[in-house]
One Martini backbone bead per residue (centre of mass of N, CA, C, O) as a GRO file, in nm:
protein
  479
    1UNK     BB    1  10.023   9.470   0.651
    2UNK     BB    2  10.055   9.767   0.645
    3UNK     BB    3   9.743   9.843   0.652
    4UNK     BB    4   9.660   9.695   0.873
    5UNK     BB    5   9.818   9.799   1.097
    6UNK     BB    6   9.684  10.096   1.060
    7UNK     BB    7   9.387  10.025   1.071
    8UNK     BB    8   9.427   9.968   1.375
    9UNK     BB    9   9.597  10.204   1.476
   10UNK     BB   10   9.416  10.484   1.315
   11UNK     BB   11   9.517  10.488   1.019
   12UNK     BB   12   9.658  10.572   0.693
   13UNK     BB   13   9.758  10.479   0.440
   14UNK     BB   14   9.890  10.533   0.135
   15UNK     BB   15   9.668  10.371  -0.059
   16UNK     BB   16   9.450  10.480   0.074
   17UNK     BB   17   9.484  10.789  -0.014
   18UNK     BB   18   9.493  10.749  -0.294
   19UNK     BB   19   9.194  10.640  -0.336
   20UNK     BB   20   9.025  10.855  -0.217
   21UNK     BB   21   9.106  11.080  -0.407
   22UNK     BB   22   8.985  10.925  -0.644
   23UNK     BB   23   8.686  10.846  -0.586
   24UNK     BB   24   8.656  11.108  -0.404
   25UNK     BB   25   8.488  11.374  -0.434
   26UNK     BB   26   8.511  11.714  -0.368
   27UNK     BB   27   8.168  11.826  -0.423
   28UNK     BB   28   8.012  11.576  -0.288
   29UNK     BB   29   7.747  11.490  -0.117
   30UNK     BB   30   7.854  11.268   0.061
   31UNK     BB   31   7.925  10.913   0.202
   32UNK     BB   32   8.088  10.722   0.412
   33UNK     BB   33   8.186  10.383   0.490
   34UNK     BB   34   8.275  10.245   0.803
   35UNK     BB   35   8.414   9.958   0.993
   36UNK     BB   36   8.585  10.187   1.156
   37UNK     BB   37   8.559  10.463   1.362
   38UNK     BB   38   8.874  10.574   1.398
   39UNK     BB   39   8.883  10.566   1.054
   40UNK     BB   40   8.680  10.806   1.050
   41UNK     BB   41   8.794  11.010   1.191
   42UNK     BB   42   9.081  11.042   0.998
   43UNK     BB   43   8.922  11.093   0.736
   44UNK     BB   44   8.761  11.377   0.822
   45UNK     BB   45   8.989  11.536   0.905
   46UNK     BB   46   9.169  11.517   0.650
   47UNK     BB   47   8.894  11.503   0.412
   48UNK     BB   48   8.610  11.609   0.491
   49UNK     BB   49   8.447  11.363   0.556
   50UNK     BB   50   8.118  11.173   0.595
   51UNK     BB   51   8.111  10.892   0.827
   52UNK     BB   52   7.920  10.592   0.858
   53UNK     BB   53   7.865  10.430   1.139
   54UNK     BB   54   7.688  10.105   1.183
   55UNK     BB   55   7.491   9.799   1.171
   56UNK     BB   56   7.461   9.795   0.898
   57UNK     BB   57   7.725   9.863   0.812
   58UNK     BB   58   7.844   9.544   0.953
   59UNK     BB   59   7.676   9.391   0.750
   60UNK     BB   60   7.780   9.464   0.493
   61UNK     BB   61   8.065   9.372   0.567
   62UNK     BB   62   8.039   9.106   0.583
   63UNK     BB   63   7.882   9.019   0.320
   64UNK     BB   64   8.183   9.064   0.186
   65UNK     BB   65   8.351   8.881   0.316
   66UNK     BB   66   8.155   8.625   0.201
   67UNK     BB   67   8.197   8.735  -0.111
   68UNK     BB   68   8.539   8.733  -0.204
   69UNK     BB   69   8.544   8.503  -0.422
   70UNK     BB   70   8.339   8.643  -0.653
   71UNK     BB   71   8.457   8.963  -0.679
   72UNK     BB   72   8.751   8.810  -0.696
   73UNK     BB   73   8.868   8.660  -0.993
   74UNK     BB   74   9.196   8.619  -0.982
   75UNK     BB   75   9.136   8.438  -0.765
   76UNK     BB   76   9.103   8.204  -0.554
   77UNK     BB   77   9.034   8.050  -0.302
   78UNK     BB   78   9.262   7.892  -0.171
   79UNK     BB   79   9.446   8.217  -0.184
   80UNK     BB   80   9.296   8.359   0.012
   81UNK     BB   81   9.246   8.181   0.258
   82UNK     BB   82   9.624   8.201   0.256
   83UNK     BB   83   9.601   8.518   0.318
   84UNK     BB   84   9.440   8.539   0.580
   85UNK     BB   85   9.603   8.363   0.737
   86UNK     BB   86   9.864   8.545   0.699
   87UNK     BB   87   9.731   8.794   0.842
   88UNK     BB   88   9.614   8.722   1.098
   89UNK     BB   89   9.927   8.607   1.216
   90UNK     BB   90  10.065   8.856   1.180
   91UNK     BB   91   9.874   9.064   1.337
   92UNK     BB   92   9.906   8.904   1.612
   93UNK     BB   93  10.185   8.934   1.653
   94UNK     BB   94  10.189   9.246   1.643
   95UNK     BB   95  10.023   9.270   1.898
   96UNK     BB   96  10.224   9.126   2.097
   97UNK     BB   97  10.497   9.292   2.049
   98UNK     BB   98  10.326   9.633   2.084
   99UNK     BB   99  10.223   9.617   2.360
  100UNK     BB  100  10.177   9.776   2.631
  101UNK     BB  101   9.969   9.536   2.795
  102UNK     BB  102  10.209   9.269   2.783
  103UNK     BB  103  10.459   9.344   2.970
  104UNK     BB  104  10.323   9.196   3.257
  105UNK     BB  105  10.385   8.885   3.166
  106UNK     BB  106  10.700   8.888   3.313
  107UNK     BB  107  10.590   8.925   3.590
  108UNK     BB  108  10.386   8.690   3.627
  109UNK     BB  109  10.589   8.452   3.521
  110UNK     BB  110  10.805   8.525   3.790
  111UNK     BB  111  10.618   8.514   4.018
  112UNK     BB  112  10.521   8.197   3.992
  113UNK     BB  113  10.837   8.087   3.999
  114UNK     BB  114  10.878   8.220   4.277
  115UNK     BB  115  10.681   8.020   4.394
  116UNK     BB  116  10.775   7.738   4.307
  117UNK     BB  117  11.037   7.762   4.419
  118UNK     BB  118  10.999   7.790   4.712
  119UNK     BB  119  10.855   7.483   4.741
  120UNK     BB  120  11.092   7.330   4.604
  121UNK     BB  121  11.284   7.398   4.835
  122UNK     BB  122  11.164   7.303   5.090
  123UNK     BB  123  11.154   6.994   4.984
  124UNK     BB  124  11.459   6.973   4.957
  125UNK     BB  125  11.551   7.067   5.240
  126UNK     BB  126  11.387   6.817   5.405
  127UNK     BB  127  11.550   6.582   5.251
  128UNK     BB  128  11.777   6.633   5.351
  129UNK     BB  129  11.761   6.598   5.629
  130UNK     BB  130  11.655   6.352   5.662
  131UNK     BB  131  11.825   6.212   5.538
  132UNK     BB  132  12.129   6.316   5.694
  133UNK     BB  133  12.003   6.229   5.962
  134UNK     BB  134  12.093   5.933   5.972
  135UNK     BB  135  12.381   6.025   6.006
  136UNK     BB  136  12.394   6.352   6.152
  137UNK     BB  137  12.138   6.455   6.384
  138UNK     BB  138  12.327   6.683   6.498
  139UNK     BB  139  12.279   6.923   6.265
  140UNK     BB  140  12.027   7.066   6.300
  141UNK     BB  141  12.049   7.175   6.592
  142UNK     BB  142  12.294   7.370   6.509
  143UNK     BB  143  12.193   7.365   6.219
  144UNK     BB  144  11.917   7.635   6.091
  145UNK     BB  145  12.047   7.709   5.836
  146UNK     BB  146  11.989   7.611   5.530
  147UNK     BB  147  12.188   7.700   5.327
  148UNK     BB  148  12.429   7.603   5.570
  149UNK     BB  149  12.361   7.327   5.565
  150UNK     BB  150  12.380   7.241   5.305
  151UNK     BB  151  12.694   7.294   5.253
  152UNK     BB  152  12.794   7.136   5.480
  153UNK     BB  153  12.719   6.874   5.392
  154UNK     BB  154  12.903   6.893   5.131
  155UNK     BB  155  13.175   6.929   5.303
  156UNK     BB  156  13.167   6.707   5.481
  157UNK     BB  157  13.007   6.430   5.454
  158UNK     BB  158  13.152   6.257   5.678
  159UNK     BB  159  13.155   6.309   6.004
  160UNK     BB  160  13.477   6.182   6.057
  161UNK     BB  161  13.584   6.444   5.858
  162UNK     BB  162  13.531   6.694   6.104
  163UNK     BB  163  13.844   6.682   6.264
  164UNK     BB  164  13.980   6.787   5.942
  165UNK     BB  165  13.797   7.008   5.896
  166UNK     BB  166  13.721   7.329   5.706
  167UNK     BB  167  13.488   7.542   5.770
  168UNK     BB  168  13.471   7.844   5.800
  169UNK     BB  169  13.337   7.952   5.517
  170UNK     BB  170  13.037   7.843   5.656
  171UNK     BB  171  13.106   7.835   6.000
  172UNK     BB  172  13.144   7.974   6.217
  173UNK     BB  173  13.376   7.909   6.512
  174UNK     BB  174  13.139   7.803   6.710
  175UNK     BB  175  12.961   7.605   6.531
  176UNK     BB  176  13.226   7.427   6.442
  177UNK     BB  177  13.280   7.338   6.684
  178UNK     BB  178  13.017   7.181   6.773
  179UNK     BB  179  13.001   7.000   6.531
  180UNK     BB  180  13.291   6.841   6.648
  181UNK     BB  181  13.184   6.752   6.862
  182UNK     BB  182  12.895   6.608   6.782
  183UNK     BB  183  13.060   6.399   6.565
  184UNK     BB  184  13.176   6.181   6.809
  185UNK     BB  185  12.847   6.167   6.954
  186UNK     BB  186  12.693   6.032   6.796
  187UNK     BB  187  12.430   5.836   6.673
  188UNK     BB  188  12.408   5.742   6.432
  189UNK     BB  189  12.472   5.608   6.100
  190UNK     BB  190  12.570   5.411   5.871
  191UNK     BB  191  12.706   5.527   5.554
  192UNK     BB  192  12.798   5.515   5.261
  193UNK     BB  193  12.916   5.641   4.966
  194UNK     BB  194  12.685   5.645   4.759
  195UNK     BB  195  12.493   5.818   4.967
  196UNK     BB  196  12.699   6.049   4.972
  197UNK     BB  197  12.651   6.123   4.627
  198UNK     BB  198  12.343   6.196   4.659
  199UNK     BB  199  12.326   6.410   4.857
  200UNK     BB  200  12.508   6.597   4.731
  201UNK     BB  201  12.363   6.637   4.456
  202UNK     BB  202  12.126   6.759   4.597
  203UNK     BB  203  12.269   6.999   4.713
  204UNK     BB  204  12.342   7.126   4.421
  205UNK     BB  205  12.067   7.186   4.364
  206UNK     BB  206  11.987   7.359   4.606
  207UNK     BB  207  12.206   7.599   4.519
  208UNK     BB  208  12.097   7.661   4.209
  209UNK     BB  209  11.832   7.715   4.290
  210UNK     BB  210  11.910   7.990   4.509
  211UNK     BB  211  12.084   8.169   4.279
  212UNK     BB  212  11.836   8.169   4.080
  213UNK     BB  213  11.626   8.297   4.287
  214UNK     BB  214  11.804   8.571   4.320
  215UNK     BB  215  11.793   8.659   4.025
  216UNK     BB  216  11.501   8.663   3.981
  217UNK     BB  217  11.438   8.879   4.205
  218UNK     BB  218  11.567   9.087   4.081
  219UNK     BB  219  11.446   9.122   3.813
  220UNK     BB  220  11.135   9.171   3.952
  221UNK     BB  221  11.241   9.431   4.059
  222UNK     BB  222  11.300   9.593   3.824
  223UNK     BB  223  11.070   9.561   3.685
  224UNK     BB  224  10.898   9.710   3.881
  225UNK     BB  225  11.007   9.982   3.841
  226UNK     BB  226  10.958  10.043   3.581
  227UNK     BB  227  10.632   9.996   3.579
  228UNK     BB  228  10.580  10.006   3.876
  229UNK     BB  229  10.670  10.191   4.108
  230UNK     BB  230  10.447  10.299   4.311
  231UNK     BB  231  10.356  10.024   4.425
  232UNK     BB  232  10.627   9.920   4.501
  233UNK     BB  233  10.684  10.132   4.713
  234UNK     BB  234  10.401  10.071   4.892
  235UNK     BB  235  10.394   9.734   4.869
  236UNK     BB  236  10.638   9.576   4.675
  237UNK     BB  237  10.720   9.362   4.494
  238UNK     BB  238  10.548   9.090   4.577
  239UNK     BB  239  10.272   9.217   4.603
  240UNK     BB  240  10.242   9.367   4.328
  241UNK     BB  241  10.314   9.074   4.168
  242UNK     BB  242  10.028   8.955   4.269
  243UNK     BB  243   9.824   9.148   4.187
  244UNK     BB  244   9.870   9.111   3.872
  245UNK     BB  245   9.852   8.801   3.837
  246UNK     BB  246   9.521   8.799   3.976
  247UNK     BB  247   9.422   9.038   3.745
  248UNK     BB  248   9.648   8.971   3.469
  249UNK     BB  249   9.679   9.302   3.457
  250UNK     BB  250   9.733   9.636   3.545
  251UNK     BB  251   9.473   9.738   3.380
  252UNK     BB  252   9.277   9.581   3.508
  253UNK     BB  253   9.377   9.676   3.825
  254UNK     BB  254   9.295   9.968   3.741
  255UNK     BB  255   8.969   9.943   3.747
  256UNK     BB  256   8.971   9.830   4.069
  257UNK     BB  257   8.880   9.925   4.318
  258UNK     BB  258   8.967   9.920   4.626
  259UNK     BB  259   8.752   9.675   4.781
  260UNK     BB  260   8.911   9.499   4.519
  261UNK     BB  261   9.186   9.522   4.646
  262UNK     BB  262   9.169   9.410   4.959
  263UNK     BB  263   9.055   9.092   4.847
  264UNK     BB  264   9.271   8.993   4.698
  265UNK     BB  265   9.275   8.666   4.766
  266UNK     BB  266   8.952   8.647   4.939
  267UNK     BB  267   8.688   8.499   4.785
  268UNK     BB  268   8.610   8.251   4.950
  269UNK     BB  269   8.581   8.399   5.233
  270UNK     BB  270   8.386   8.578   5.120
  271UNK     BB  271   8.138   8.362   4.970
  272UNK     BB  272   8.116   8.233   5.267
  273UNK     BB  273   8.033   8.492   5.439
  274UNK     BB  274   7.793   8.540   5.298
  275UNK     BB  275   7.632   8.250   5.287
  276UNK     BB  276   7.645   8.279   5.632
  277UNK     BB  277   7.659   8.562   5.774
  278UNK     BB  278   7.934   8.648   5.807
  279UNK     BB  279   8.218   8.812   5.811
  280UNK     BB  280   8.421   8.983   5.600
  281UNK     BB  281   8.707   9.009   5.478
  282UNK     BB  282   8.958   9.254   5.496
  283UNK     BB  283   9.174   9.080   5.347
  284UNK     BB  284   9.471   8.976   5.151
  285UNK     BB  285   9.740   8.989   4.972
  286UNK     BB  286   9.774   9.306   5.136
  287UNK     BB  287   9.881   9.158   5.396
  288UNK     BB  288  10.223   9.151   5.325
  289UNK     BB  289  10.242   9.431   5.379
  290UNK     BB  290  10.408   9.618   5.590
  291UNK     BB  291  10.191   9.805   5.699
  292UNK     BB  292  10.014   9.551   5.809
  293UNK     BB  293  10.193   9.346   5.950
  294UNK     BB  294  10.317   9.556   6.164
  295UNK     BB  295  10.048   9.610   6.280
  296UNK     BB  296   9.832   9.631   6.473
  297UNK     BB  297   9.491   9.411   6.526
  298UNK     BB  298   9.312   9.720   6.585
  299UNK     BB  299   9.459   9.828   6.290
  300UNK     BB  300   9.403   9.625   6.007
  301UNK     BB  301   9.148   9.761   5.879
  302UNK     BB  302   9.208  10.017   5.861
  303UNK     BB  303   9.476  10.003   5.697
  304UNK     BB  304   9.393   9.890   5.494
  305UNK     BB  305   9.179  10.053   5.319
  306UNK     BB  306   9.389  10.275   5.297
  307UNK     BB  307   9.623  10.101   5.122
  308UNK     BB  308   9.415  10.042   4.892
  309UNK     BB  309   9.329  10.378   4.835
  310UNK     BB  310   9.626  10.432   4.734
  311UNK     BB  311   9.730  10.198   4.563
  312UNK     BB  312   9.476  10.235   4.324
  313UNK     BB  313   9.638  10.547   4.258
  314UNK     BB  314   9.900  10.409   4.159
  315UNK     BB  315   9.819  10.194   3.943
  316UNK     BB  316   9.713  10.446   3.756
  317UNK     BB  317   9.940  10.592   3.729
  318UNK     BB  318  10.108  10.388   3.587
  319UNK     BB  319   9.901  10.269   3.335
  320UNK     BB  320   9.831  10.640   3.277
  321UNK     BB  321  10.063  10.733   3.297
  322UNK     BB  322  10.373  10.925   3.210
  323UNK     BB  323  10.528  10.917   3.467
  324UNK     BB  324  10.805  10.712   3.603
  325UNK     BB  325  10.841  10.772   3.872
  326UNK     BB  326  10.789  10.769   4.281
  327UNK     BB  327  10.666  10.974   4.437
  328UNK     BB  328  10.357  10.921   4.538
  329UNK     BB  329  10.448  10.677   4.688
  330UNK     BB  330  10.618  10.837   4.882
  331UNK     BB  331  10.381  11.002   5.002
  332UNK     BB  332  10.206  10.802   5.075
  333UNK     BB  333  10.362  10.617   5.264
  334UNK     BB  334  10.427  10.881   5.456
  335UNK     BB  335  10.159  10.900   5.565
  336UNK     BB  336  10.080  10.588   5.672
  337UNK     BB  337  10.286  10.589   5.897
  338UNK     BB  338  10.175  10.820   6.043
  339UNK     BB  339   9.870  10.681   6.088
  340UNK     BB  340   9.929  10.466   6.227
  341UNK     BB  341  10.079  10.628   6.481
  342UNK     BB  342   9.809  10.745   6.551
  343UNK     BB  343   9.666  10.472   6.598
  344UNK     BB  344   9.831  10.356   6.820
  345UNK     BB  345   9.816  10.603   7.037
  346UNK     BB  346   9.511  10.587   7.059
  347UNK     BB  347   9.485  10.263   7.157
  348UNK     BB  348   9.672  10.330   7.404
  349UNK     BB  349   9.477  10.511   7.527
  350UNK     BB  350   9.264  10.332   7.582
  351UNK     BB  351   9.416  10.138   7.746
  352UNK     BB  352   9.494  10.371   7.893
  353UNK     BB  353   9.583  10.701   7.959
  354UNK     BB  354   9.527  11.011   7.898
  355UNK     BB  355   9.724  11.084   7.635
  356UNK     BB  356   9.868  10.778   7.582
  357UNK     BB  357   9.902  10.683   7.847
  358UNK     BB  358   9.987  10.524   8.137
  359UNK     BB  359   9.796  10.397   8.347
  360UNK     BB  360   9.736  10.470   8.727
  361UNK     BB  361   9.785  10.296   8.979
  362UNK     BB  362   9.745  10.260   9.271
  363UNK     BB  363   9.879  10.113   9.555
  364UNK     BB  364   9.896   9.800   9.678
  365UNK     BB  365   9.771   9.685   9.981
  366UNK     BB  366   9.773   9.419  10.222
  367UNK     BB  367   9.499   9.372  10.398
  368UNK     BB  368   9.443   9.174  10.668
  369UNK     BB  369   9.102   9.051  10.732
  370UNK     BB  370   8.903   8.853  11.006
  371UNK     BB  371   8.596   8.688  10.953
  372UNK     BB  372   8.298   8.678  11.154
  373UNK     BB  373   8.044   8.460  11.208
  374UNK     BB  374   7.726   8.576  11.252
  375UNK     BB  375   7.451   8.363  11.388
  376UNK     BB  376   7.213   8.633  11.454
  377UNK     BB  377   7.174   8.750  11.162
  378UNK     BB  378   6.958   8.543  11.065
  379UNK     BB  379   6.747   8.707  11.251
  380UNK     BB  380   6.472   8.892  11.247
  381UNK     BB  381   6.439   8.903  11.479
  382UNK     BB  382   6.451   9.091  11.826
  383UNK     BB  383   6.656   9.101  12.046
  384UNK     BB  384   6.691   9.006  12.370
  385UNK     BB  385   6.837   9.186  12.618
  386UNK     BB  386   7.135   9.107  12.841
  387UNK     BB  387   7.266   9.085  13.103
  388UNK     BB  388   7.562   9.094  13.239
  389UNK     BB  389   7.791   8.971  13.401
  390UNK     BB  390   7.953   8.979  13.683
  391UNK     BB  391   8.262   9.008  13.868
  392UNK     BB  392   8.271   8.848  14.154
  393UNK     BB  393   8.564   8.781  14.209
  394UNK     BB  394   8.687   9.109  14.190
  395UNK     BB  395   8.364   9.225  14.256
  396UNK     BB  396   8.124   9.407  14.368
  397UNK     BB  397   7.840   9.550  14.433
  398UNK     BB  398   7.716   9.816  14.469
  399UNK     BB  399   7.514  10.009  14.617
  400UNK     BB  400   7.486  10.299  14.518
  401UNK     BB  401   7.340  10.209  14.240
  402UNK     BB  402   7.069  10.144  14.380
  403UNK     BB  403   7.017  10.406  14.452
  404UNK     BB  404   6.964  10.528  14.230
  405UNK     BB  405   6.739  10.362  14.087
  406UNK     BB  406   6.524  10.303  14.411
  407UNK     BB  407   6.592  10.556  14.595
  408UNK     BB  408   6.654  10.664  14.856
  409UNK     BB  409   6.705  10.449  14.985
  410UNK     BB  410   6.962  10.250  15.166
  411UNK     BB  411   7.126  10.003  15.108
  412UNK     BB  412   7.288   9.684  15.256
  413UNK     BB  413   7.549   9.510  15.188
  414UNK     BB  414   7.653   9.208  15.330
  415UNK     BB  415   7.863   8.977  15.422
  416UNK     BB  416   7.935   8.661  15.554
  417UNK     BB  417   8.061   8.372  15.629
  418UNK     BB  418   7.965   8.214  15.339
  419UNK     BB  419   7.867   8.482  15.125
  420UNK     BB  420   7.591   8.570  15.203
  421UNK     BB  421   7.344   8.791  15.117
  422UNK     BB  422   7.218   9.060  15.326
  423UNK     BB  423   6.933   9.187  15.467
  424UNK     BB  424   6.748   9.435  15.607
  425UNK     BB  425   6.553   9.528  15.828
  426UNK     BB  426   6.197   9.611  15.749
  427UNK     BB  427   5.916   9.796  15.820
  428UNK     BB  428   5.631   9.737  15.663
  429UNK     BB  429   5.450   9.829  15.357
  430UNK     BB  430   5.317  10.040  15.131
  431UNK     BB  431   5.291  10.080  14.792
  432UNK     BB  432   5.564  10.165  14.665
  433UNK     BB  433   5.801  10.081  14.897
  434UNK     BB  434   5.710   9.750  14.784
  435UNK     BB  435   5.814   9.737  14.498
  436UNK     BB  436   6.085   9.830  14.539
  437UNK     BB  437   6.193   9.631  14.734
  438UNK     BB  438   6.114   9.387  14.566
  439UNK     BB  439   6.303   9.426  14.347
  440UNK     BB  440   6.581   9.453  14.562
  441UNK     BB  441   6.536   9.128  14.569
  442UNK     BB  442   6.584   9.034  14.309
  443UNK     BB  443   6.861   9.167  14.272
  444UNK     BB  444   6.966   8.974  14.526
  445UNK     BB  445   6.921   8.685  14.389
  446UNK     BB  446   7.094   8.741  14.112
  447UNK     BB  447   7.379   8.802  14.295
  448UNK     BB  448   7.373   8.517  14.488
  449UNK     BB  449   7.337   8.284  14.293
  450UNK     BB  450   7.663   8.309  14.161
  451UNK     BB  451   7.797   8.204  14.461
  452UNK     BB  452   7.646   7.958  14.556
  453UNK     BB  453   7.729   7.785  14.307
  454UNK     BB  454   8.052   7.828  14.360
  455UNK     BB  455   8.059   7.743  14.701
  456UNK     BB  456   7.910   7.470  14.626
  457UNK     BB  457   8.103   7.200  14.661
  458UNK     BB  458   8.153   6.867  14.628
  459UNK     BB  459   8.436   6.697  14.739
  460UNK     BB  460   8.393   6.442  14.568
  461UNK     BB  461   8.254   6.506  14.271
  462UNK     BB  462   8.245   6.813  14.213
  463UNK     BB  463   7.926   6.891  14.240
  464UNK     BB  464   7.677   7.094  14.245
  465UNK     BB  465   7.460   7.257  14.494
  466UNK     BB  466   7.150   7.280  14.548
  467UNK     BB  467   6.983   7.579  14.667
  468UNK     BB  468   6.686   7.720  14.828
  469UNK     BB  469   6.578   8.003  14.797
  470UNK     BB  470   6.569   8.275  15.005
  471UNK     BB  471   6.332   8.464  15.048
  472UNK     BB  472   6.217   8.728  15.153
  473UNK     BB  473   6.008   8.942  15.327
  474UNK     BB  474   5.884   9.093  15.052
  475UNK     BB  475   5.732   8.841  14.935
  476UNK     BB  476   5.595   8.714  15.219
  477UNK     BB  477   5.428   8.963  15.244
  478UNK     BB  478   5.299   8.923  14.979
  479UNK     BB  479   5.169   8.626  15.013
   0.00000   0.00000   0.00000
């Protein structure tokens, strides 16, 4: 057993040395044949001879391992085969016992058991409340903490008794009294005492389940502080033994590249998003990580990335490494905060204003105004020009202005009795000065028009009266 032992782990034995000595000459310029390469260099550095390991030298080693009981006739065959069968067992346990590679199978059974223990807590205390809810059910909406809930119901039994219970090691004195008013009032059934005998039971397994719990939860923090140091400080005792739970053990951990450490444990949704070509998963496992979880949505995949490249580098030193501290973790934590810090920073610059602060804005003045639809808009072409009515009521039309329009002539507009106006008369002319007179008899009967029309109305009817406009000389003598 210690010569495969040693053969294993690339030492020599001491009979291994003693044969040596005898059968292989000083002088001989020989080769050596070995089954295994590790201990063909540890008999070359010793003994200066030269080993020769390759496919052939593997067959020829068979063939002697199943030649070995013809080779070697003082054994039997059935005690050959109980010495190979107790070497075999003896070697594998001798393996698994002294592995430096096999010390985080106690982390993975550990984090796995506190995964299951979460569920069935879960599954406990919800079977708790529906069952002692059928009779107290208003003790739900006051405690909210499982724990203390559970505490309560265990020590309340009967709501009855509730008037003469002192809660106080379990509930604060307002919660308490709440408790007790709420139990006067309840709405509840009633419930035997046997009912009452199995809902505590099961409170108390509830209870030394969460004890169970919290000693685990220890337990597996030590382990990993001790293993992994680096690891924990940067991602946490829970997020790195399930890294590890998950690639099988730390060396395996160790091997994986940064990109397969961010996606650890999002492989369906890796492999559905390749085969529908939609985006493939940013996080895994290393999303319940604080530096990623606490971290806005807009910087979430940046900060992954950093994370699992600086993870993979505490990984290989915890794994590779020979010293047990957690510096590297402790410094890496320290950047990645930082710059967490920096991207935050960044982003809220893009939302705000230059430099990172918030954008300033005018300040918003609401002024109504009302607009009024033109329907004259719509028309293309060029509207023809309008004279304004003049306001014959408060003001009559000068003369002046027609002098200034239509020549030197100077017209006389007079008022009669009636309010008709009246044009003097004037030797007829022809030229230009009919063509004025012409205009100003236009404009003159343009004027007399809307006086004629508002003071002729007729007083029965209220209607007005068509008087038929009165020729001018001007006109006459044109005709």
């Amino acid at each position: 057993m210690s010569a495969a032992t040693a053969a294993v782990e690339g030492k020599i034995g001491k009979k291994l040395k003693k044969v040596l000595k005898k059968i292989v000459a000083e002088d001989a310029n020989e080769q050596l044949a070995v089954a295994d390469s590790l201990l063909g260099k540890v008999i070359k550095d010793k003994f200066n001879l030269t080993c020769v390991h390759n496919t052939a030298i593997s067959e020829l080693m068979r063939c002697i391992r199943t030649q070995t009981n013809n080779l070697i006739t003082e054994v039997s065959e059935r005690e050959n085969t109980a010495m190979s069968l107790g070497l075999a067992h003896g070697l594998s346990r001798y393996k698994l016992k002294f592995s430096g590679d096999k010390i985080d199978t106690m982390i993975i059974q550990a984090v796995s058991l506190l995964d299951d223990l979460d569920k069935e807590l879960n599954n406990y205390i919800m079977r708790c409340r529906e069952w002692y809810g059928w009779h107290f059910p208003e003790l739900g909406s006051v405690v909210q903490d499982h724990a203390a809930y559970v505490k309560t119901v265990k020590k309340l039994g009967m709501r009855t008794a509730s008037i003469t219970m002192d809660l106080s090691d379990v509930l604060p004195a307002d919660l308490e009294q709440r408790v007790k008013d709420a139990a006067q009032i309840s709405m509840g059934t009633e419930i035997s005492d046997e009912d009452i005998r199995h809902i505590t039971g099961l409170c108390d397994q509830i209870i030394e389940m969460q004890d169970y719990r919290s000693q685990l939860f220890e337990y597996l923090r030590n382990r990993m502080a001790a293993i992994a140091p680096n690891l924990t400080v940067l991602l946490g005792e829970l997020v790195g033994a399930r890294l590890i739970s998950h690639a099988g053990s730390l060396m395996s951990l160790a091997k994986h590249p940064a990109s397969t450490i961010q996606i650890l444990g999002a492989e369906k949704a890796l492999f559905r998003a390749l085969k529908k070509k939609h985006d493939t998963p940013k996080y895994g496992l290393i999303y319940h990580a604080q530096l990623i979880s606490q971290s806005s949505q807009k910087i979430k995949g940046k900060m992954s990335r950093m994370v699992a490249a600086k993870a993979s580098l505490s990984i290989r030193v915890d794994a590779l490494g020979e010293t047990d501290d957690a510096d590297l973790g402790t410094l890496q934590r320290g950047y990645l905060e930082n710059k967490a810090k920096e991207l935050e920073s960044i982003e809220s610059g893009k939302m705000g204003g230059i430099g990172g602060g918030p954008k300033k804005f005018d300040k918003y003045q609401n002024k109504s105004q009302v607009f009024q639809y033109h329907g004259g808009n719509d028309n293309t072409m060029t509207p023809k020009v309008k004279k304004e009515p003049t306001d014959f009521f408060n003001q009559s039309p000068a003369p002046g202005k027609l002098n200034k329009l239509f020549g030197e002539e100077e017209l006389k507009v007079e008022n009669g009795d009636n309010g008709h106006a009246e044009t003097t008369e004037e030797p007829p002319s022809s030229g230009k000065k009919s063509k004025k007179r012409k205009l100003v008899a236009e404009v003159e009967e343009e004027v007399a028009a809307p006086l004629e029309d508002t003071e002729n109305v007729d007083a029965s009817g209220g209607k007005k009266k068509k008087k038929k406009k009165v020729k001018t000389e001007a006109e006459e003598e044109e005709a």
